[in-house]
Structures are given as C-alpha cells and as structure tokens.
Coordinates of C-alpha atoms and ligand atoms in Angstrom, one line a residue:
X1 CA 71.0 109.6 80.6
X2 CA 72.2 106.0 80.4
X3 CA 74.3 103.7 82.5
X4 CA 78.0 103.2 81.8
X5 CA 77.6 99.6 80.9
X6 CA 74.8 100.3 78.4
X7 CA 76.9 103.1 76.8
X8 CA 79.8 100.8 76.4
X9 CA 77.5 98.0 75.0
X10 CA 76.2 100.6 72.4
X11 CA 79.5 101.4 71.3
X12 CA 80.6 97.9 71.0
X13 CA 77.7 97.0 68.9
X14 CA 79.1 99.5 66.3
X15 CA 82.6 98.3 66.0
X16 CA 84.6 96.6 63.5
X17 CA 88.2 96.7 62.3
X18 CA 89.0 98.9 59.5
X19 CA 89.2 97.1 56.1
X20 CA 92.5 95.4 55.8
X21 CA 95.2 97.1 53.8
X22 CA 98.5 95.7 52.4
X23 CA 101.4 98.0 53.4
X24 CA 105.1 98.1 53.8
X25 CA 106.5 96.2 56.6
X26 CA 108.2 99.4 57.9
X27 CA 105.0 101.2 58.1
X28 CA 103.1 98.6 60.0
X29 CA 104.8 98.6 63.4
X30 CA 102.3 98.4 66.1
X31 CA 99.5 97.3 63.8
X32 CA 97.7 94.0 63.9
X33 CA 98.0 91.5 61.1
X34 CA 94.6 90.9 59.2
X35 CA 96.4 87.9 57.2
X36 CA 99.2 85.6 58.4
X37 CA 102.8 86.1 57.1
X38 CA 104.1 83.2 55.2
X39 CA 107.8 82.4 55.0
X40 CA 109.4 82.5 51.5
X41 CA 112.5 80.4 52.6
X42 CA 113.6 78.0 55.3
X43 CA 115.3 79.9 58.3
X44 CA 118.1 79.4 58.9
X45 CA 118.3 78.6 55.1
X46 CA 121.5 76.5 55.7
X47 CA 123.2 75.0 58.6
X48 CA 124.7 77.9 60.3
X49 CA 127.6 78.2 62.9
X50 CA 126.5 79.8 66.2
X51 CA 130.0 80.3 67.5
X52 CA 133.3 81.5 66.6
X53 CA 135.6 78.5 66.4
X54 CA 136.4 75.3 64.2
X55 CA 133.7 73.3 62.2
X56 CA 134.6 69.7 62.9
X57 CA 133.5 66.2 62.2
X58 CA 132.0 64.8 65.5
X59 CA 133.8 61.4 65.0
X60 CA 137.1 63.3 65.1
X61 CA 136.6 64.3 68.6
X62 CA 137.6 61.8 71.2
X63 CA 135.4 60.9 74.1
X64 CA 137.2 63.4 76.5
X65 CA 136.6 66.2 73.9
X66 CA 140.2 66.4 72.5
X67 CA 141.1 66.5 68.8
X68 CA 144.2 67.6 66.5
X69 CA 143.0 68.6 63.3
X70 CA 144.4 70.2 60.1
X71 CA 142.7 73.6 59.3
X72 CA 141.7 73.5 55.5
X73 CA 139.5 76.6 55.2
X74 CA 139.0 79.9 56.8
X75 CA 135.3 80.9 56.9
X76 CA 133.9 84.2 57.7
X77 CA 129.9 85.1 57.8
X78 CA 129.1 85.7 54.2
X79 CA 131.5 83.1 52.8
X80 CA 129.9 80.1 51.0
X81 CA 132.6 77.7 50.6
X82 CA 131.5 74.1 49.4
X83 CA 135.0 72.7 50.3
X84 CA 134.4 69.0 51.8
X85 CA 135.7 68.6 55.3
X86 CA 137.5 65.2 55.4
X87 CA 138.5 63.1 58.4
X88 CA 141.2 64.8 60.4
X89 CA 140.5 68.1 59.1
X90 CA 138.4 71.2 60.1
X91 CA 137.7 74.7 59.0
X92 CA 138.1 77.9 61.1
X93 CA 134.7 79.4 61.0
X94 CA 133.1 82.5 62.4
X95 CA 129.4 82.9 63.8
X96 CA 126.8 83.2 60.9
X97 CA 129.0 81.3 58.2
X98 CA 127.4 78.1 56.7
X99 CA 129.1 75.0 58.0
X100 CA 130.9 73.3 55.3
X101 CA 129.9 69.9 54.1
X102 CA 131.2 67.1 56.1
X103 CA 131.4 68.8 59.3
X104 CA 128.6 68.8 61.7
X105 CA 129.6 70.7 64.9
X106 CA 131.4 73.9 66.1
X107 CA 134.2 73.7 68.6
X108 CA 134.5 77.3 70.2
X109 CA 137.7 79.1 69.8
X110 CA 138.2 79.3 73.5
X111 CA 138.7 75.4 73.4
X112 CA 141.8 75.8 71.2
X113 CA 144.8 74.8 73.4
X114 CA 148.5 75.1 73.2
X115 CA 148.5 78.5 71.6
X116 CA 146.8 77.1 68.5
X117 CA 143.7 79.3 68.7
X118 CA 144.9 81.6 65.8
X119 CA 145.4 78.7 63.5
X120 CA 144.1 79.3 60.0
X121 CA 144.0 77.4 56.5
X122 CA 147.2 75.4 56.2
X123 CA 147.8 75.3 59.8
X124 CA 146.9 72.7 62.6
X125 CA 144.6 73.3 65.7
X126 CA 144.6 71.4 69.0
X127 CA 141.2 71.3 70.6
X128 CA 139.9 70.3 74.1
X129 CA 136.2 70.8 74.7
X130 CA 135.2 68.5 77.6
X131 CA 131.6 69.2 77.2
X132 CA 131.6 68.4 73.4
X133 CA 128.4 66.9 71.9
X134 CA 127.8 66.1 68.2
X135 CA 125.9 68.8 66.4
X136 CA 126.7 71.7 68.9
X137 CA 126.8 75.2 68.2
X138 CA 125.0 74.7 64.7
X139 CA 121.6 76.0 63.9
X140 CA 120.0 73.5 61.3
X141 CA 118.5 74.5 58.2
X142 CA 114.8 75.1 59.1
X143 CA 115.2 74.9 62.7
X144 CA 113.3 78.2 63.2
X145 CA 110.8 77.7 60.4
X146 CA 110.2 76.2 57.0
X147 CA 109.4 77.8 53.6
X148 CA 105.5 77.9 53.3
X149 CA 105.0 78.1 57.1
X150 CA 102.6 80.7 58.8
X151 CA 105.1 82.3 60.9
X152 CA 102.9 84.9 62.4
X153 CA 99.0 84.3 62.5
X154 CA 96.4 86.8 61.5
X155 CA 95.7 88.8 64.7
X156 CA 99.2 88.9 65.7
X157 CA 100.4 92.4 66.7
X158 CA 103.6 93.6 64.8
X159 CA 105.7 94.3 67.9
X160 CA 109.4 94.8 67.3
X161 CA 110.0 91.0 67.5
X162 CA 107.2 90.1 65.1
X163 CA 108.5 92.8 62.7
X164 CA 112.0 91.1 62.9
X165 CA 110.4 87.7 62.3
X166 CA 108.3 89.1 59.2
X167 CA 111.5 90.6 57.9
X168 CA 113.4 87.1 58.4
X169 CA 110.5 85.6 56.5
X170 CA 110.8 87.7 53.6
X171 CA 107.6 89.9 54.1
X172 CA 108.4 93.0 52.4
X173 CA 104.6 93.9 52.8
X174 CA 102.0 92.8 55.2
X175 CA 98.3 93.0 55.5
X176 CA 97.1 94.8 58.5
X177 CA 94.2 96.7 60.1
X178 CA 95.6 100.0 59.2
X179 CA 96.1 103.1 61.6
X180 CA 92.8 104.8 62.1
X181 CA 92.7 108.5 61.3
X182 CA 91.3 110.5 64.1
X183 CA 90.3 114.0 63.7
X184 CA 90.4 116.3 66.8
X185 CA 88.4 119.4 67.1
X186 CA 88.1 121.7 70.2
X187 CA 85.3 123.7 70.4
X188 CA 84.8 126.9 72.5
X189 CA 84.9 130.6 71.9
X190 CA 87.2 131.1 75.0
X191 CA 90.0 128.8 73.5
X192 CA 93.4 130.3 72.8
X193 CA 96.5 128.4 71.5
X194 CA 99.0 126.9 73.7
X195 CA 101.5 129.7 72.8
X196 CA 99.1 132.4 74.1
X197 CA 99.1 133.7 77.7
X198 CA 95.3 133.5 78.4
X199 CA 93.7 136.8 78.9
X200 CA 90.8 137.3 81.1
X201 CA 88.1 135.0 80.0
X202 CA 90.4 133.0 77.9
X203 CA 91.4 129.3 78.3
X204 CA 94.4 127.4 76.7
X205 CA 93.1 124.7 74.4
X206 CA 94.7 121.8 76.4
X207 CA 92.3 119.3 75.1
X208 CA 93.8 119.3 71.6
X209 CA 97.3 118.3 72.5
X210 CA 96.1 116.0 75.3
X211 CA 93.8 114.0 72.9
X212 CA 96.4 114.1 70.1
X213 CA 98.8 112.4 72.5
X214 CA 96.2 109.8 73.6
X215 CA 95.5 108.9 70.1
X216 CA 99.0 108.7 69.1
X217 CA 99.8 106.7 72.1
X218 CA 97.4 104.0 70.9
X219 CA 99.0 103.7 67.5
X220 CA 96.4 105.8 65.7
X221 CA 97.0 108.9 63.5
X222 CA 95.8 112.2 65.1
X223 CA 94.7 114.7 62.7
X224 CA 94.5 118.0 64.6
X225 CA 91.8 120.5 63.3
X226 CA 92.5 123.1 66.1
X227 CA 89.9 125.1 67.9
X228 CA 86.6 126.6 66.6
X229 CA 84.4 129.2 68.2
X230 CA 80.8 128.4 69.3
X231 CA 79.1 129.7 66.5
X232 CA 77.1 127.4 64.1
X233 CA 78.6 127.9 60.8
X234 CA 82.1 127.7 61.6
X235 CA 81.4 124.6 63.8
X236 CA 79.6 123.1 60.9
X237 CA 82.3 123.4 58.5
X238 CA 84.9 122.0 60.8
X239 CA 82.8 119.2 61.7
X240 CA 82.3 118.3 58.1
X241 CA 86.2 118.3 57.6
X242 CA 86.4 115.9 60.6
X243 CA 83.7 113.6 59.4
X244 CA 86.1 112.4 56.6
X245 CA 88.2 110.7 59.2
X246 CA 87.6 107.4 60.9
X247 CA 86.8 108.9 64.1
X248 CA 86.0 112.4 65.1
X249 CA 86.7 113.6 68.7
X250 CA 85.1 116.7 69.5
X251 CA 85.7 118.4 72.9
X252 CA 83.3 121.0 74.6
X253 CA 79.9 122.1 73.7
X254 CA 78.1 119.1 74.6
X255 CA 76.5 120.2 78.1
X256 CA 73.3 122.2 78.4
X257 CA 74.6 125.7 78.3
X258 CA 73.5 128.4 75.7
X259 CA 76.3 127.9 73.6
X260 CA 76.6 124.1 73.7
X261 CA 76.1 123.7 69.8
X262 CA 77.7 120.5 69.1
X263 CA 74.8 118.0 69.5
X264 CA 72.7 120.4 67.0
X265 CA 75.4 120.7 64.5
X266 CA 76.4 116.9 64.5
X267 CA 72.7 116.1 63.8
X268 CA 72.7 118.8 60.9
X269 CA 75.7 117.1 59.6
X270 CA 74.0 113.7 59.3
X271 CA 75.5 111.9 62.5
X272 CA 73.1 109.5 64.0
X273 CA 73.0 109.9 67.8
X274 CA 73.5 106.9 69.8
X275 CA 73.6 108.3 73.1
X276 CA 74.0 111.7 75.0
X277 CA 74.8 111.7 78.8
X278 CA 76.0 108.8 80.9
X279 CA 75.6 108.4 84.6
X280 CA 79.4 109.0 85.3
X281 CA 81.7 111.4 87.1
X282 CA 83.6 113.1 85.6
X283 CA 82.2 113.0 82.0
X284 CA 78.3 113.0 82.3
X285 CA 77.7 115.1 79.2
X286 CA 79.6 112.7 76.8
X287 CA 77.7 112.3 73.4
X288 CA 78.4 109.3 70.9
X289 CA 77.1 108.8 67.3
X290 CA 77.8 107.4 64.0
X291 CA 77.9 108.7 60.4
X292 CA 77.9 106.5 57.3
X293 CA 80.2 108.1 54.8
X294 CA 79.9 108.4 51.0
X295 CA 82.7 105.7 50.6
X296 CA 80.6 103.2 52.6
X297 CA 82.9 103.7 55.8
X298 CA 81.7 104.8 59.2
X299 CA 82.8 107.6 61.1
X300 CA 82.6 107.1 64.9
X301 CA 81.8 110.6 66.5
X302 CA 82.8 111.2 70.2
X303 CA 81.5 114.6 71.8
X304 CA 83.7 114.8 74.8
X305 CA 83.3 117.1 77.6
X306 CA 85.2 120.3 77.4
X307 CA 86.6 120.0 81.0
X308 CA 90.0 118.6 80.5
X309 CA 89.8 115.8 83.1
X310 CA 86.3 114.8 81.9
X311 CA 87.6 114.8 78.4
X312 CA 90.3 112.3 79.0
X313 CA 88.3 110.1 81.3
X314 CA 85.7 109.8 78.6
X315 CA 88.6 109.2 76.1
X316 CA 89.8 106.2 78.2
X317 CA 86.6 104.8 78.9
X318 CA 84.7 105.2 75.5
X319 CA 86.9 106.2 72.6
X320 CA 89.9 103.9 73.5
X321 CA 88.0 100.6 73.1
X322 CA 86.5 102.1 69.9
X323 CA 90.1 102.9 68.5
X324 CA 91.3 99.5 69.7
X325 CA 88.4 97.7 67.7
X326 CA 89.4 99.6 64.6
X327 CA 93.0 98.7 64.9
X328 CA 91.9 94.9 65.1
X329 CA 92.4 94.2 68.8
X330 CA 90.1 91.6 70.3
X331 CA 87.3 92.6 72.9
X332 CA 89.3 91.6 75.8
X333 CA 92.2 93.9 74.8
X334 CA 90.3 97.0 74.2
X335 CA 89.7 98.5 77.6
X336 CA 92.1 99.8 80.2
X337 CA 93.4 96.7 82.2
X338 CA 91.6 96.3 85.4
X339 CA 93.1 95.2 88.8
X340 CA 91.7 94.9 92.4
X341 CA 93.5 97.1 95.0
X342 CA 93.2 98.1 98.6
X343 CA 92.4 101.7 99.4
X344 CA 95.4 103.1 101.3
X345 CA 93.5 106.2 102.4
X346 CA 89.7 107.2 102.3
X347 CA 88.4 108.3 98.9
X348 CA 85.6 110.5 97.8
X349 CA 82.7 108.7 95.9
X350 CA 79.4 109.9 94.7
X351 CA 75.8 108.7 95.8
X352 CA 74.2 109.1 92.4
X353 CA 77.1 108.0 89.8
X354 CA 80.2 105.8 89.6
X355 CA 83.2 107.9 89.9
X356 CA 86.7 107.6 88.1
X357 CA 89.3 109.3 90.1
X358 CA 93.0 109.7 89.7
X359 CA 95.1 107.4 92.1
X360 CA 98.8 106.2 92.5
X361 CA 99.4 102.5 92.9
X362 CA 102.0 100.8 95.4
X363 CA 102.9 97.3 95.8
X364 CA 103.0 94.1 93.7
X365 CA 100.5 92.3 91.4
X366 CA 98.0 90.8 93.8
X367 CA 98.8 93.2 96.7
X368 CA 98.2 96.5 95.3
X369 CA 97.5 99.6 97.4
X370 CA 95.7 102.6 95.9
X371 CA 96.5 106.2 97.0
X372 CA 93.8 108.5 95.9
X373 CA 95.4 111.8 94.4
X374 CA 94.3 115.2 95.3
X375 CA 91.7 116.0 92.8
X376 CA 89.4 119.0 92.6
X377 CA 87.2 117.3 89.7
X378 CA 86.5 117.6 86.2
X379 CA 88.8 120.5 85.1
X380 CA 91.8 119.3 87.2
X381 CA 94.5 117.4 85.3
X382 CA 97.2 117.9 88.1
X383 CA 96.5 114.6 89.6
X384 CA 95.7 112.8 86.5
X385 CA 99.1 113.8 85.0
X386 CA 101.0 111.8 87.7
X387 CA 98.3 109.0 88.2
X388 CA 99.0 105.4 87.5
X389 CA 95.5 104.4 87.4
X390 CA 91.7 105.6 87.8
X391 CA 90.1 104.5 90.9
X392 CA 86.7 103.1 89.9
X393 CA 84.2 103.8 92.8
X394 CA 80.6 102.4 92.3
X395 CA 77.7 104.7 92.8
X396 CA 76.3 104.8 96.4
X397 CA 79.0 105.8 98.7
X398 CA 80.1 109.4 99.4
X399 CA 83.2 108.3 101.3
X400 CA 84.9 104.9 100.6
X401 CA 87.1 104.0 103.7
X402 CA 90.8 103.2 103.8
X403 CA 91.3 99.4 103.6
X404 CA 88.2 98.7 101.1
X405 CA 88.8 96.5 98.3
X406 CA 88.3 98.5 95.0
X407 CA 88.7 98.1 91.3
X408 CA 91.4 100.3 89.5
X409 CA 91.9 100.8 85.8
X410 CA 95.6 101.0 84.7
X411 CA 96.5 104.1 82.7
X412 CA 98.8 102.7 79.9
X413 CA 99.9 103.9 76.6
X414 CA 99.2 101.5 73.9
X415 CA 97.7 98.1 74.3
X416 CA 100.1 96.2 76.8
X417 CA 100.2 92.5 77.1
X418 CA 97.8 92.1 80.0
X419 CA 95.5 89.2 80.9
Ligands
AMP501 P1 82.1 123.0 77.8 O1 82.1 121.5 77.9 O2 82.4 123.5 76.4 O3 81.0 123.4 78.5 O4 83.4 123.4 78.6 C1 83.4 123.0 80.0 C2 85.0 123.7 80.5 O5 86.0 123.3 79.8 C3 84.8 125.3 80.3 O6 85.5 125.8 81.4 C4 85.8 125.3 79.1 O7 86.3 126.6 79.2 C5 86.8 124.2 79.3 N1 87.3 123.8 78.0 C6 86.5 123.6 77.0 N2 87.2 123.2 75.8 C7 88.5 123.0 76.3 C8 89.8 122.7 75.8 N3 90.0 122.4 74.4 N4 90.9 122.9 76.6 C9 90.8 123.2 77.9 N5 89.7 123.6 78.5 C10 88.5 123.4 77.7
MG502 MG1 82.1 125.2 75.6

C-alpha cells in the first residue's frame, strides 16, 4: 500500500499529451491547441460600420454635432460600394457594411432629426449628434487582428469564443491534442444491465454509465465495453479489447477476494503494474499500470474498486488528472480545484487513512462552509450524487469538529477556469 501523494506522482511521471492531430474546427470544440491558429486575413478585413445610421465625413459635422447632408448611397451589410463620399454628402449605411471611401464615421440613425431618419439615396438628412467624435462607430481594418498574426497560442482551449475566433481567422482545421478514447469495462458475475430489476444476489452495473458520464464530461470519448463475469477467459478477451484504447478503466475485481481476477489478468495481458492499493478511504484497492501498444502508444490502465462511491472517488483523484494530461491540460489544471472551507458540522474521518467524503458548500469564495452529507461509505452514491465537493480529511482524526478549517475538492465537470 502506498501513500496518495506517491500514487499521484507515479501517475504524473507517466503522462504526456496524445500526439497532436489536425482536425476540422467543428470537431475540436473543447480540445486544446497543439499549434497556434494563424489568421489568413485582417479582421475586420475593411473599415466596418458598427451602427445603423449615416456614414459621414467628420469635417462636415459642426462642433455641436449638427450636419445637413445629401444622401448619395444606400448601403446594407454585404454591399461593397466604392462610391466616393464628397464634402456635403453621406451614405445611409447599416451595421456590418464597409464604410464608403471619403467617410470616416457613422452617425446613428437615432440622431436624424426633423423626420429625416428615413432618408435614402437622393434625399437629404439632418443630423444632430451632440457627442459626435471623428471615427466613431467604425471598426478599422485590422483592429481585431492582422493577417499572419497568432490569434490563439498553442495550449489555448477551444471554448466557444476561441472556436469563433478561429473561424473568423479562417481556420477550417486546427492542430489539437485529440480526444482520448477511454474503454470502460465493468467486472463482476453479479452484474446485470440497468434495464433489469436485480434478482437476489444481482447488482445493477451502475459504474458503467457513471464512468462513461465522467469521461464524457471531461471531453474524452467513452467506449463502453459493458460488463464481464469473474472468469479468466472472458475477462482476458475483454481486457485485450480495452487495451486498444488510450485508457482502460476497469471497475471491480481488484480487492483480495477469491474472484478478484483483474490484477492477474492485466499482468497476463502485458500491463506493467505501477501500484496496487493506496492509503485512502474510499478507494483503497485501486490499481494502476501501463501497457505499451504495438503502435508505440501507451494505454493507461486503472483498476477502480467495484463499490460505486470508491470507483468515482478514484476516478476523480487518479484518472481525471491522467485524462487531463492526455488532453494537453497543464499540470495545475488537471486536478479537482481545491478550496479551504470551514466545517459547518462535525465530520467523520479515519485514524489510518485520508478520507474523501461528499459535502455541500455554502457561502462565497473565501468564506465557504462545508456541510458533510449523510454517507454510509464506499457503496453509497446517494450523498455523492448531490455533493458540491469532496471533503478531504487527513488521516489521524476519527471525528473532525464543526468550525475546523478543512480542504475541499470541487466536483466539476470539465476543466473550469480556476486558479
Ligand atoms: P469488487 O470490487 O468487485 O469486490 O466489488 C465491490 C462491490 O461493488 C460489490 O458489492 C460489487 O457488487 C459492487 N460492484 C462491482 N462492480 C459494480 C458495478 N459495475 N456497478 C455497481 N456495483 C458494482
Ligand atoms: Mg467483484
């Protein structure tokens, strides 16, 4: 049995982003860039009207913001008139149209007076814009970025705004750390599918859907292999399938029981064991190893305990940072975000092991209170399902009193922006 910190170091020492891949921008949402996005054009590519109104020459507007002008053109977004605006004239223009040569500012349509707001080409408009300044309501060519500029650096995450910016810069394809494929295999002869009402001795395979949700929530691709009985041959065959993925998550079969066949089968399949058993509650039986595949890639293998709460806590502590690394997230973004909180009620710790128990959080950043949730232990998902965080209680105290400052790990989907 090893310490938690040592287990995390052992995992971290074996992590690297997946080899970068070029893919269509539309398929890369949520992934991290492995190469910068370079703009193929200036943006805006021309001087653009930012309001509906009249494109004017600033010297035509008097110091008090008044002007009376002849309207010589009528420009909608998409129009590309090259008509020169001469002194005393202006163009009616809508947001998103290029401002015509000669003009340098837009006076909003709301500033048309004496009923002249509807004036079109051939008519006259009277304007009064007391706050007028030259250049107003025009986005200049290249204001946002220039052709050839790195608009997004390597390492940036393709959130919605970044996808939009890449599209604006003309990136039909991007180079990213691709979505890891994560095989999920539940083991146990007692397991029945979710659709079945469990008979005597049977247990629903809740870990399968749970781990698939956890994997998908982090932007990786779950490959659900289903459940396999505690018999060496079928287990070996399913493990062999799972080893084609970037990560294999097994649940069950890693404790000390007569039918806990997972460690032996993994060894027989050529998976190098890195550790088995961590001083931790829940999750003590957890197993971790690595296998080098024929294609030179590596499959990270986690044998998670079968008890659902243990399984999920081990996923969050061990598999999450590994997945994050494959996805190209930097070390400080890989783990559940940590916060300090004050215990709002006494909590149950353990003398011999650190405990991770579900809790609810109340209050604002810097003044968080943690309410331990009722929790009967490693098989109990009821509290975890509504928890905001895991209460991290160090080994050494059976009971931790209300008012004690404790560490919590926020349970978040994805890799949020956190310090
Ligand atoms: P094991 O780790 O195989 O000894 O299993 C420990 C406990 O977790 C047993 O009560 C199992 O029935 C239960 N368990 C194992 N796998 C699953 C699963 N996929 N879904 C729900 N419970 C499970
Ligand atoms: Mg079992």
